[in-house]
């Protein structure tokens, strides 16, 4: 049996990017896969509610967690082979996402560069199908390995099994809730082409006719550093709301009342609205409620100005949702997982 260094009444304040003070009844830093089976074989631990924790960058703690936190710290990354004109690269769940992306670039492999500087771990990347600057991980995904807490077995899931959607996957639904991601494999195209369809990224690269993957990554990093607060300086979980997707007819009606409405047509005829624009128009940018606030440079980001509780953030989020619903008839949905 592997060693199970279980801690009790463990502080999670430094393990979530919002910097919310919360504690876990039991805590295990998972550094090897057999620890998961061993934890489930322990009747006391198995009886507790479980929270799988990566970098804590997409979570909001609203209370102490009265259960077992499994903090994924599995490490390792490798080039796993070639298949169908792609190089397969694999990383363990606990690897830092941005470091992994930079490592692929250092190997001369393009594909993940638009997703540079997203906080968190490799294992959490498929959970909400992370995306930025016109790319999502589903576009380069090959397979992942999970530990199934129901059976105690490991198995491989392919893209269809993961049911990726906009900030969504099977892991966010009941069928996938008992699955712990152990490693993820990506297929990076040998014949790489830059993906600069996102206007802001194209502008940043203006003057470079044929940018390299490194140059695209640097442009993404520069934009993100300008726009987003660094969680090491000011607590936040990135975009707090998903961009709402509404039927085309609803968007038409909104455009009659609000001609400047920011919207992007989807292949199925629905329209994705810019949640940040809606919030900004309701006058929330830069406003605070208690110790929680709306980031002055980006209305989509809620911040902990120091000492905020999860409840402070929830109260602010509810007030924003109510205003956007009243003005636009659009329900904003939170992106982070509330614990
Ligand atoms: C400044 C900032 C910018 C951001 N920008 C973006 C962005 O551009 N695009 C984007 O998509 N997201 C963005 N995010 C959100 C966040 O970085 C991603 O969602 C990231 O993938 C979360 O990783 P994590 O390891 O921190 O997950 P956590 O916050 O620890 O966990 C998130 C969820 O995944 C589950 N989970 C974690 N690891 C595993 C695992 N191994 N197996 C099963 N379940 C697991 C958790 O239980 C939880 O439900 C941003 C966040 C911040 C703070």
Short mmCIF file of C-alpha atoms and ligand atoms in Angstrom, two decimals:
data_model
loop_
_atom_site.label_atom_id
_atom_site.label_comp_id
_atom_site.label_asym_id
_atom_site.label_seq_id
_atom_site.Cartn_x
_atom_site.Cartn_y
_atom_site.Cartn_z
CA UNK A 1 0.00 0.00 0.00
CA UNK A 2 1.38 3.48 -0.82
CA UNK A 3 1.92 6.05 1.86
CA UNK A 4 -1.16 8.23 2.53
CA UNK A 5 0.03 11.46 4.15
CA UNK A 6 -3.45 12.70 5.08
CA UNK A 7 -3.64 16.13 6.73
CA UNK A 8 -6.59 17.36 8.80
CA UNK A 9 -8.23 20.78 9.08
CA UNK A 10 -6.01 21.91 6.20
CA UNK A 11 -5.97 25.52 4.94
CA UNK A 12 -6.90 25.92 1.26
CA UNK A 13 -6.30 29.69 1.17
CA UNK A 14 -3.09 29.40 -0.84
CA UNK A 15 -4.55 26.66 -3.06
CA UNK A 16 -7.26 28.75 -4.73
CA UNK A 17 -6.50 31.77 -6.92
CA UNK A 18 -9.39 33.78 -5.42
CA UNK A 19 -7.42 33.58 -2.16
CA UNK A 20 -10.56 32.68 -0.19
CA UNK A 21 -9.89 31.41 3.33
CA UNK A 22 -11.41 27.91 3.46
CA UNK A 23 -10.33 24.70 5.18
CA UNK A 24 -10.59 21.02 4.28
CA UNK A 25 -11.53 18.37 6.85
CA UNK A 26 -9.03 15.97 5.23
CA UNK A 27 -6.39 16.71 2.57
CA UNK A 28 -4.19 14.44 0.46
CA UNK A 29 -1.56 15.63 -1.99
CA UNK A 30 -1.73 12.93 -4.70
CA UNK A 31 1.74 12.28 -6.11
CA UNK A 32 1.19 8.72 -7.37
CA UNK A 33 -1.85 7.01 -8.87
CA UNK A 34 -2.06 4.08 -6.37
CA UNK A 35 -2.76 6.61 -3.60
CA UNK A 36 -6.23 7.12 -5.13
CA UNK A 37 -7.15 3.43 -4.82
CA UNK A 38 -5.66 3.34 -1.33
CA UNK A 39 -7.72 6.36 -0.24
CA UNK A 40 -10.91 4.73 -1.53
CA UNK A 41 -10.00 1.46 0.22
CA UNK A 42 -9.96 3.30 3.55
CA UNK A 43 -13.56 3.15 4.85
CA UNK A 44 -13.32 6.44 6.76
CA UNK A 45 -11.92 8.36 3.78
CA UNK A 46 -14.18 6.63 1.25
CA UNK A 47 -17.26 7.74 3.21
CA UNK A 48 -16.36 11.44 2.88
CA UNK A 49 -17.48 13.79 0.11
CA UNK A 50 -14.55 14.29 -2.31
CA UNK A 51 -13.17 17.34 -4.07
CA UNK A 52 -10.53 16.91 -6.78
CA UNK A 53 -8.33 20.00 -6.73
CA UNK A 54 -5.89 21.17 -9.39
CA UNK A 55 -4.57 24.72 -9.31
CA UNK A 56 -7.76 26.08 -7.72
CA UNK A 57 -8.10 28.66 -10.51
CA UNK A 58 -11.67 27.84 -11.45
CA UNK A 59 -13.19 27.33 -8.02
CA UNK A 60 -15.02 29.50 -5.52
CA UNK A 61 -15.03 28.25 -1.95
CA UNK A 62 -18.27 29.38 -0.30
CA UNK A 63 -17.59 27.42 2.90
CA UNK A 64 -15.10 25.04 4.47
CA UNK A 65 -15.02 21.69 2.68
CA UNK A 66 -16.27 19.00 5.05
CA UNK A 67 -14.70 16.14 3.15
CA UNK A 68 -11.53 14.87 1.49
CA UNK A 69 -9.60 17.12 -0.88
CA UNK A 70 -7.53 15.17 -3.43
CA UNK A 71 -4.93 17.67 -4.61
CA UNK A 72 -3.59 16.40 -7.94
CA UNK A 73 0.21 16.63 -8.02
CA UNK A 74 1.00 13.83 -10.50
CA UNK A 75 3.96 14.94 -12.62
CA UNK A 76 5.62 14.02 -15.91
CA UNK A 77 5.41 14.94 -19.59
CA UNK A 78 6.60 13.16 -22.72
CA UNK A 79 6.46 12.97 -26.48
CA UNK A 80 4.32 9.85 -26.89
CA UNK A 81 4.65 9.12 -30.63
CA UNK A 82 3.43 10.10 -34.08
CA UNK A 83 -0.03 9.47 -35.54
CA UNK A 84 -1.81 10.71 -38.67
CA UNK A 85 0.52 13.65 -39.28
CA UNK A 86 0.53 14.67 -35.62
CA UNK A 87 2.98 14.43 -32.74
CA UNK A 88 1.36 13.06 -29.61
CA UNK A 89 2.36 14.78 -26.36
CA UNK A 90 1.24 13.59 -22.95
CA UNK A 91 1.34 15.25 -19.53
CA UNK A 92 0.26 14.12 -16.09
CA UNK A 93 -2.70 15.81 -14.40
CA UNK A 94 -0.68 17.81 -11.87
CA UNK A 95 1.58 19.51 -14.42
CA UNK A 96 1.14 23.26 -14.67
CA UNK A 97 -0.77 24.01 -17.89
CA UNK A 98 1.22 27.05 -19.00
CA UNK A 99 4.57 25.34 -18.30
CA UNK A 100 3.39 22.37 -20.38
CA UNK A 101 2.41 24.63 -23.29
CA UNK A 102 5.81 26.36 -23.13
CA UNK A 103 7.53 22.95 -23.06
CA UNK A 104 5.70 21.86 -26.24
CA UNK A 105 6.88 25.05 -27.93
CA UNK A 106 10.45 24.38 -26.78
CA UNK A 107 10.18 20.96 -28.47
CA UNK A 108 9.36 22.81 -31.72
CA UNK A 109 5.69 21.74 -31.57
CA UNK A 110 2.97 24.26 -32.36
CA UNK A 111 -0.73 23.90 -31.63
CA UNK A 112 -1.35 24.94 -28.02
CA UNK A 113 0.18 28.45 -28.23
CA UNK A 114 -3.18 30.32 -28.20
CA UNK A 115 -3.83 28.75 -24.79
CA UNK A 116 -0.66 30.16 -23.19
CA UNK A 117 -0.83 31.65 -19.70
CA UNK A 118 -4.13 30.01 -18.70
CA UNK A 119 -3.63 29.17 -15.01
CA UNK A 120 -4.20 25.72 -13.56
CA UNK A 121 -3.23 22.15 -14.26
CA UNK A 122 -3.22 19.85 -17.28
CA UNK A 123 -5.73 17.53 -15.56
CA UNK A 124 -8.32 20.29 -15.20
CA UNK A 125 -7.96 21.56 -18.78
CA UNK A 126 -10.51 19.08 -20.21
CA UNK A 127 -13.04 19.67 -17.40
CA UNK A 128 -14.31 22.90 -18.92
CA UNK A 129 -12.59 22.45 -22.31
CA UNK A 130 -10.42 25.50 -21.69
CA UNK A 131 -10.36 28.02 -24.47
CA UNK A 132 -8.94 31.40 -25.40
CA UNK A 133 -8.14 33.49 -28.48
CA UNK A 134 -10.08 31.33 -30.92
CA UNK A 135 -8.80 27.93 -29.69
CA UNK A 136 -10.13 25.23 -27.37
CA UNK A 137 -8.35 22.13 -26.14
CA UNK A 138 -10.92 19.92 -27.88
CA UNK A 139 -9.32 20.99 -31.20
CA UNK A 140 -6.02 19.30 -30.27
CA UNK A 141 -7.23 16.66 -27.87
CA UNK A 142 -6.26 13.03 -28.48
CA UNK A 143 -7.17 11.02 -25.34
CA UNK A 144 -7.02 11.05 -21.57
CA UNK A 145 -6.72 8.53 -18.78
CA UNK A 146 -9.11 8.55 -15.86
CA UNK A 147 -9.33 6.81 -12.53
CA UNK A 148 -12.96 5.76 -12.12
CA UNK A 149 -13.85 6.09 -8.43
CA UNK A 150 -16.91 3.87 -8.92
CA UNK A 151 -14.93 0.85 -10.19
CA UNK A 152 -11.46 1.64 -8.88
CA UNK A 153 -10.16 1.05 -12.46
CA UNK A 154 -8.27 3.29 -14.87
CA UNK A 155 -9.48 3.67 -18.45
CA UNK A 156 -8.93 5.74 -21.58
CA UNK A 157 -11.45 8.25 -22.90
CA UNK A 158 -11.43 9.65 -26.43
CA UNK A 159 -12.91 12.99 -27.55
CA UNK A 160 -16.41 11.60 -28.18
CA UNK A 161 -16.49 10.14 -24.65
CA UNK A 162 -15.57 13.54 -23.17
CA UNK A 163 -18.51 15.32 -24.89
CA UNK A 164 -16.68 18.64 -25.10
CA UNK A 165 -18.75 21.79 -25.50
CA UNK A 166 -18.32 25.49 -24.78
CA UNK A 167 -16.71 25.50 -21.30
CA UNK A 168 -18.26 22.07 -20.83
CA UNK A 169 -17.53 18.34 -20.87
CA UNK A 170 -18.89 15.07 -19.49
CA UNK A 171 -16.87 15.73 -16.31
CA UNK A 172 -19.22 18.57 -15.37
CA UNK A 173 -22.23 16.23 -15.47
CA UNK A 174 -23.42 13.32 -13.31
CA UNK A 175 -21.99 10.62 -15.65
CA UNK A 176 -18.47 12.03 -15.38
CA UNK A 177 -18.52 13.29 -11.81
CA UNK A 178 -16.73 10.22 -10.37
CA UNK A 179 -13.87 10.35 -12.88
CA UNK A 180 -10.45 11.71 -11.92
CA UNK A 181 -8.22 12.73 -14.84
CA UNK A 182 -4.73 11.23 -14.49
CA UNK A 183 -3.10 12.38 -17.74
CA UNK A 184 -4.02 14.03 -21.03
CA UNK A 185 -2.60 13.43 -24.54
CA UNK A 186 -2.73 16.04 -27.28
CA UNK A 187 -2.19 15.57 -31.04
CA UNK A 188 -0.17 18.51 -32.38
CA UNK A 189 -0.15 18.87 -36.17
CA UNK A 190 3.20 18.49 -37.95
CA UNK A 191 1.89 20.87 -40.66
CA UNK A 192 1.19 23.70 -38.22
CA UNK A 193 -0.72 26.80 -39.28
CA UNK A 194 -1.15 29.87 -37.06
CA UNK A 195 -4.67 30.41 -35.72
CA UNK A 196 -5.06 34.19 -35.73
CA UNK A 197 -8.75 34.51 -36.54
CA UNK A 198 -9.29 36.33 -33.24
CA UNK A 199 -9.09 40.03 -34.15
CA UNK A 200 -7.19 41.18 -31.05
CA UNK A 201 -4.52 38.54 -31.65
CA UNK A 202 -4.26 39.42 -35.35
CA UNK A 203 -3.73 43.08 -34.35
CA UNK A 204 -1.02 42.13 -31.87
CA UNK A 205 0.78 40.23 -34.65
CA UNK A 206 0.34 42.97 -37.26
CA UNK A 207 3.53 43.33 -39.29
CA UNK A 208 4.58 39.69 -38.87
CA UNK A 209 3.61 37.98 -42.12
CA UNK A 210 4.19 34.38 -41.05
CA UNK A 211 4.34 34.19 -37.26
CA UNK A 212 5.94 31.19 -35.58
CA UNK A 213 4.19 29.30 -32.75
CA UNK A 214 6.53 31.11 -30.31
CA UNK A 215 5.55 34.50 -31.71
CA UNK A 216 1.84 33.67 -31.42
CA UNK A 217 2.39 32.52 -27.81
CA UNK A 218 4.27 35.73 -26.99
CA UNK A 219 1.45 37.82 -28.47
CA UNK A 220 -1.16 35.93 -26.44
CA UNK A 221 0.94 36.34 -23.28
CA UNK A 222 1.34 40.09 -23.91
CA UNK A 223 -2.41 40.60 -24.40
CA UNK A 224 -3.31 38.55 -21.34
CA UNK A 225 -0.78 40.38 -19.13
CA UNK A 226 -2.32 43.71 -20.18
CA UNK A 227 -5.93 42.67 -19.65
CA UNK A 228 -6.14 40.16 -16.81
CA UNK A 229 -5.22 40.52 -13.15
CA UNK A 230 -2.38 38.29 -11.94
CA UNK A 231 -3.89 36.04 -9.23
CA UNK A 232 -0.59 36.28 -7.33
CA UNK A 233 -1.32 40.00 -6.90
CA UNK A 234 -5.13 40.19 -6.81
CA UNK A 235 -7.36 37.17 -6.17
CA UNK A 236 -9.60 36.11 -9.05
CA UNK A 237 -10.72 33.10 -11.09
CA UNK A 238 -10.51 34.63 -14.56
CA UNK A 239 -13.82 35.10 -16.39
CA UNK A 240 -16.53 34.74 -13.79
CA UNK A 241 -19.40 34.29 -16.26
CA UNK A 242 -19.74 32.29 -19.47
CA UNK A 243 -20.65 34.20 -22.59
CA UNK A 244 -24.39 33.53 -22.92
CA UNK A 245 -25.64 31.85 -26.09
CA UNK A 246 -29.13 32.98 -27.15
CA UNK A 247 -31.44 32.09 -30.07
CA UNK A 248 -30.92 34.19 -33.21
CA UNK A 249 -34.43 35.71 -32.90
CA UNK A 250 -33.73 36.92 -29.35
CA UNK A 251 -30.50 38.53 -30.53
CA UNK A 252 -32.42 40.32 -33.33
CA UNK A 253 -34.86 41.76 -30.80
CA UNK A 254 -32.02 42.86 -28.51
CA UNK A 255 -30.23 44.55 -31.42
CA UNK A 256 -33.30 46.69 -32.11
CA UNK A 257 -33.14 48.04 -28.55
CA UNK A 258 -29.34 47.96 -28.19
CA UNK A 259 -27.71 48.45 -31.63
CA UNK A 260 -24.19 48.22 -30.16
CA UNK A 261 -24.78 44.76 -28.66
CA UNK A 262 -21.64 42.62 -29.09
CA UNK A 263 -22.63 39.27 -30.61
CA UNK A 264 -21.00 36.44 -32.56
CA UNK A 265 -23.05 34.16 -34.81
CA UNK A 266 -22.60 30.44 -34.11
CA UNK A 267 -22.67 27.73 -36.80
CA UNK A 268 -26.16 26.60 -35.63
CA UNK A 269 -27.64 30.11 -36.02
CA UNK A 270 -27.59 30.93 -32.31
CA UNK A 271 -25.67 34.00 -31.12
CA UNK A 272 -22.97 34.22 -28.45
CA UNK A 273 -23.16 37.50 -26.52
CA UNK A 274 -20.18 39.09 -24.76
CA UNK A 275 -20.94 38.76 -21.03
CA UNK A 276 -18.27 41.38 -20.22
CA UNK A 277 -20.02 43.94 -22.47
CA UNK A 278 -23.42 43.27 -20.86
CA UNK A 279 -21.94 43.71 -17.37
CA UNK A 280 -20.06 46.85 -18.38
CA UNK A 281 -23.24 48.38 -19.87
CA UNK A 282 -25.01 47.78 -16.56
CA UNK A 283 -22.36 50.00 -14.94
CA UNK A 284 -20.58 47.32 -12.92
CA UNK A 285 -17.00 47.75 -14.17
CA UNK A 286 -14.79 48.87 -11.27
CA UNK A 287 -17.60 48.67 -8.68
CA UNK A 288 -17.14 46.94 -5.32
CA UNK A 289 -19.50 45.22 -2.90
CA UNK A 290 -17.71 44.71 0.39
CA UNK A 291 -14.31 43.18 -0.28
CA UNK A 292 -15.38 41.74 -3.65
CA UNK A 293 -15.29 43.80 -6.81
CA UNK A 294 -15.44 43.93 -10.60
CA UNK A 295 -11.99 44.34 -12.14
CA UNK A 296 -11.72 47.88 -13.54
CA UNK A 297 -10.03 46.75 -16.79
CA UNK A 298 -12.29 43.76 -17.53
CA UNK A 299 -15.91 43.56 -16.35
CA UNK A 300 -15.99 39.76 -16.74
CA UNK A 301 -13.48 39.27 -13.92
CA UNK A 302 -14.58 39.42 -10.28
CA UNK A 303 -11.80 40.06 -7.79
CA UNK A 304 -11.03 39.65 -4.10
CA UNK A 305 -9.83 43.09 -3.02
CA UNK A 306 -8.53 41.55 0.21
CA UNK A 307 -10.27 39.43 2.81
CA UNK A 308 -13.36 38.67 0.69
CA UNK A 309 -15.34 35.57 1.62
CA UNK A 310 -16.94 33.27 -0.92
CA UNK A 311 -20.30 34.73 0.14
CA UNK A 312 -19.10 38.27 -0.70
CA UNK A 313 -18.27 37.11 -4.23
CA UNK A 314 -21.57 35.22 -4.57
CA UNK A 315 -23.54 38.32 -3.43
CA UNK A 316 -21.78 40.47 -6.02
CA UNK A 317 -22.30 37.84 -8.74
CA UNK A 318 -26.04 37.59 -7.93
CA UNK A 319 -26.43 41.40 -8.07
CA UNK A 320 -24.74 41.48 -11.49
CA UNK A 321 -26.88 38.59 -12.77
CA UNK A 322 -30.06 40.36 -11.59
CA UNK A 323 -29.12 43.60 -13.37
CA UNK A 324 -28.20 41.89 -16.64
CA UNK A 325 -31.42 39.84 -16.54
CA UNK A 326 -33.55 42.94 -15.86
CA UNK A 327 -31.94 45.02 -18.64
CA UNK A 328 -31.36 42.39 -21.34
CA UNK A 329 -33.50 39.39 -20.37
CA UNK A 330 -30.34 37.27 -20.44
CA UNK A 331 -29.37 34.91 -17.61
CA UNK A 332 -25.62 34.87 -16.94
CA UNK A 333 -24.18 31.55 -15.80
CA UNK A 334 -21.14 31.41 -13.50
CA UNK A 335 -18.04 29.71 -14.96
CA UNK A 336 -16.18 28.71 -11.76
CA UNK A 337 -17.32 25.71 -9.73
CA UNK A 338 -18.92 26.75 -6.40
CA UNK A 339 -17.78 24.52 -3.53
C1 LIG B 1 -6.40 34.86 -14.38
C2 LIG B 1 -7.18 33.69 -14.91
C3 LIG B 1 -7.39 33.57 -16.27
C4 LIG B 1 -8.10 32.48 -16.80
N1 LIG B 1 -8.27 32.39 -18.15
C5 LIG B 1 -8.95 31.35 -18.67
C6 LIG B 1 -9.11 31.24 -20.09
O1 LIG B 1 -8.63 32.06 -20.85
N2 LIG B 1 -9.80 30.18 -20.56
C7 LIG B 1 -10.34 29.23 -19.74
O2 LIG B 1 -10.96 28.30 -20.26
N3 LIG B 1 -10.19 29.30 -18.41
C8 LIG B 1 -9.51 30.33 -17.84
N4 LIG B 1 -9.36 30.43 -16.49
C9 LIG B 1 -9.96 29.40 -15.62
C10 LIG B 1 -8.98 28.28 -15.20
O3 LIG B 1 -7.65 28.68 -15.38
C11 LIG B 1 -9.20 26.99 -15.99
O4 LIG B 1 -10.54 26.57 -15.86
C12 LIG B 1 -8.28 25.87 -15.52
O5 LIG B 1 -8.39 24.77 -16.38
C13 LIG B 1 -8.57 25.41 -14.10
O6 LIG B 1 -7.51 24.54 -13.73
P1 LIG B 1 -7.22 24.22 -12.23
O7 LIG B 1 -6.18 23.16 -12.20
O8 LIG B 1 -6.93 25.45 -11.47
O9 LIG B 1 -8.62 23.59 -11.76
P2 LIG B 1 -9.35 23.75 -10.36
O10 LIG B 1 -9.83 25.13 -10.19
O11 LIG B 1 -8.53 23.16 -9.28
O12 LIG B 1 -10.61 22.79 -10.60
C14 LIG B 1 -11.61 23.16 -11.55
C15 LIG B 1 -12.59 21.98 -11.68
O13 LIG B 1 -11.93 20.88 -12.26
C16 LIG B 1 -11.97 19.74 -11.38
N5 LIG B 1 -10.68 19.07 -11.52
C17 LIG B 1 -9.44 19.61 -11.36
N6 LIG B 1 -8.50 18.70 -11.64
C18 LIG B 1 -9.15 17.56 -11.98
C19 LIG B 1 -8.72 16.26 -12.36
N7 LIG B 1 -7.42 15.93 -12.46
N8 LIG B 1 -9.67 15.31 -12.61
C20 LIG B 1 -11.00 15.60 -12.52
N9 LIG B 1 -11.46 16.83 -12.16
C21 LIG B 1 -10.54 17.78 -11.90
C22 LIG B 1 -12.22 20.32 -10.00
O14 LIG B 1 -12.83 19.37 -9.15
C23 LIG B 1 -13.14 21.48 -10.33
O15 LIG B 1 -14.45 21.02 -10.54
C24 LIG B 1 -8.63 31.49 -15.92
C25 LIG B 1 -8.43 31.61 -14.54
C26 LIG B 1 -7.70 32.70 -14.03
C27 LIG B 1 -7.46 32.79 -12.55
#
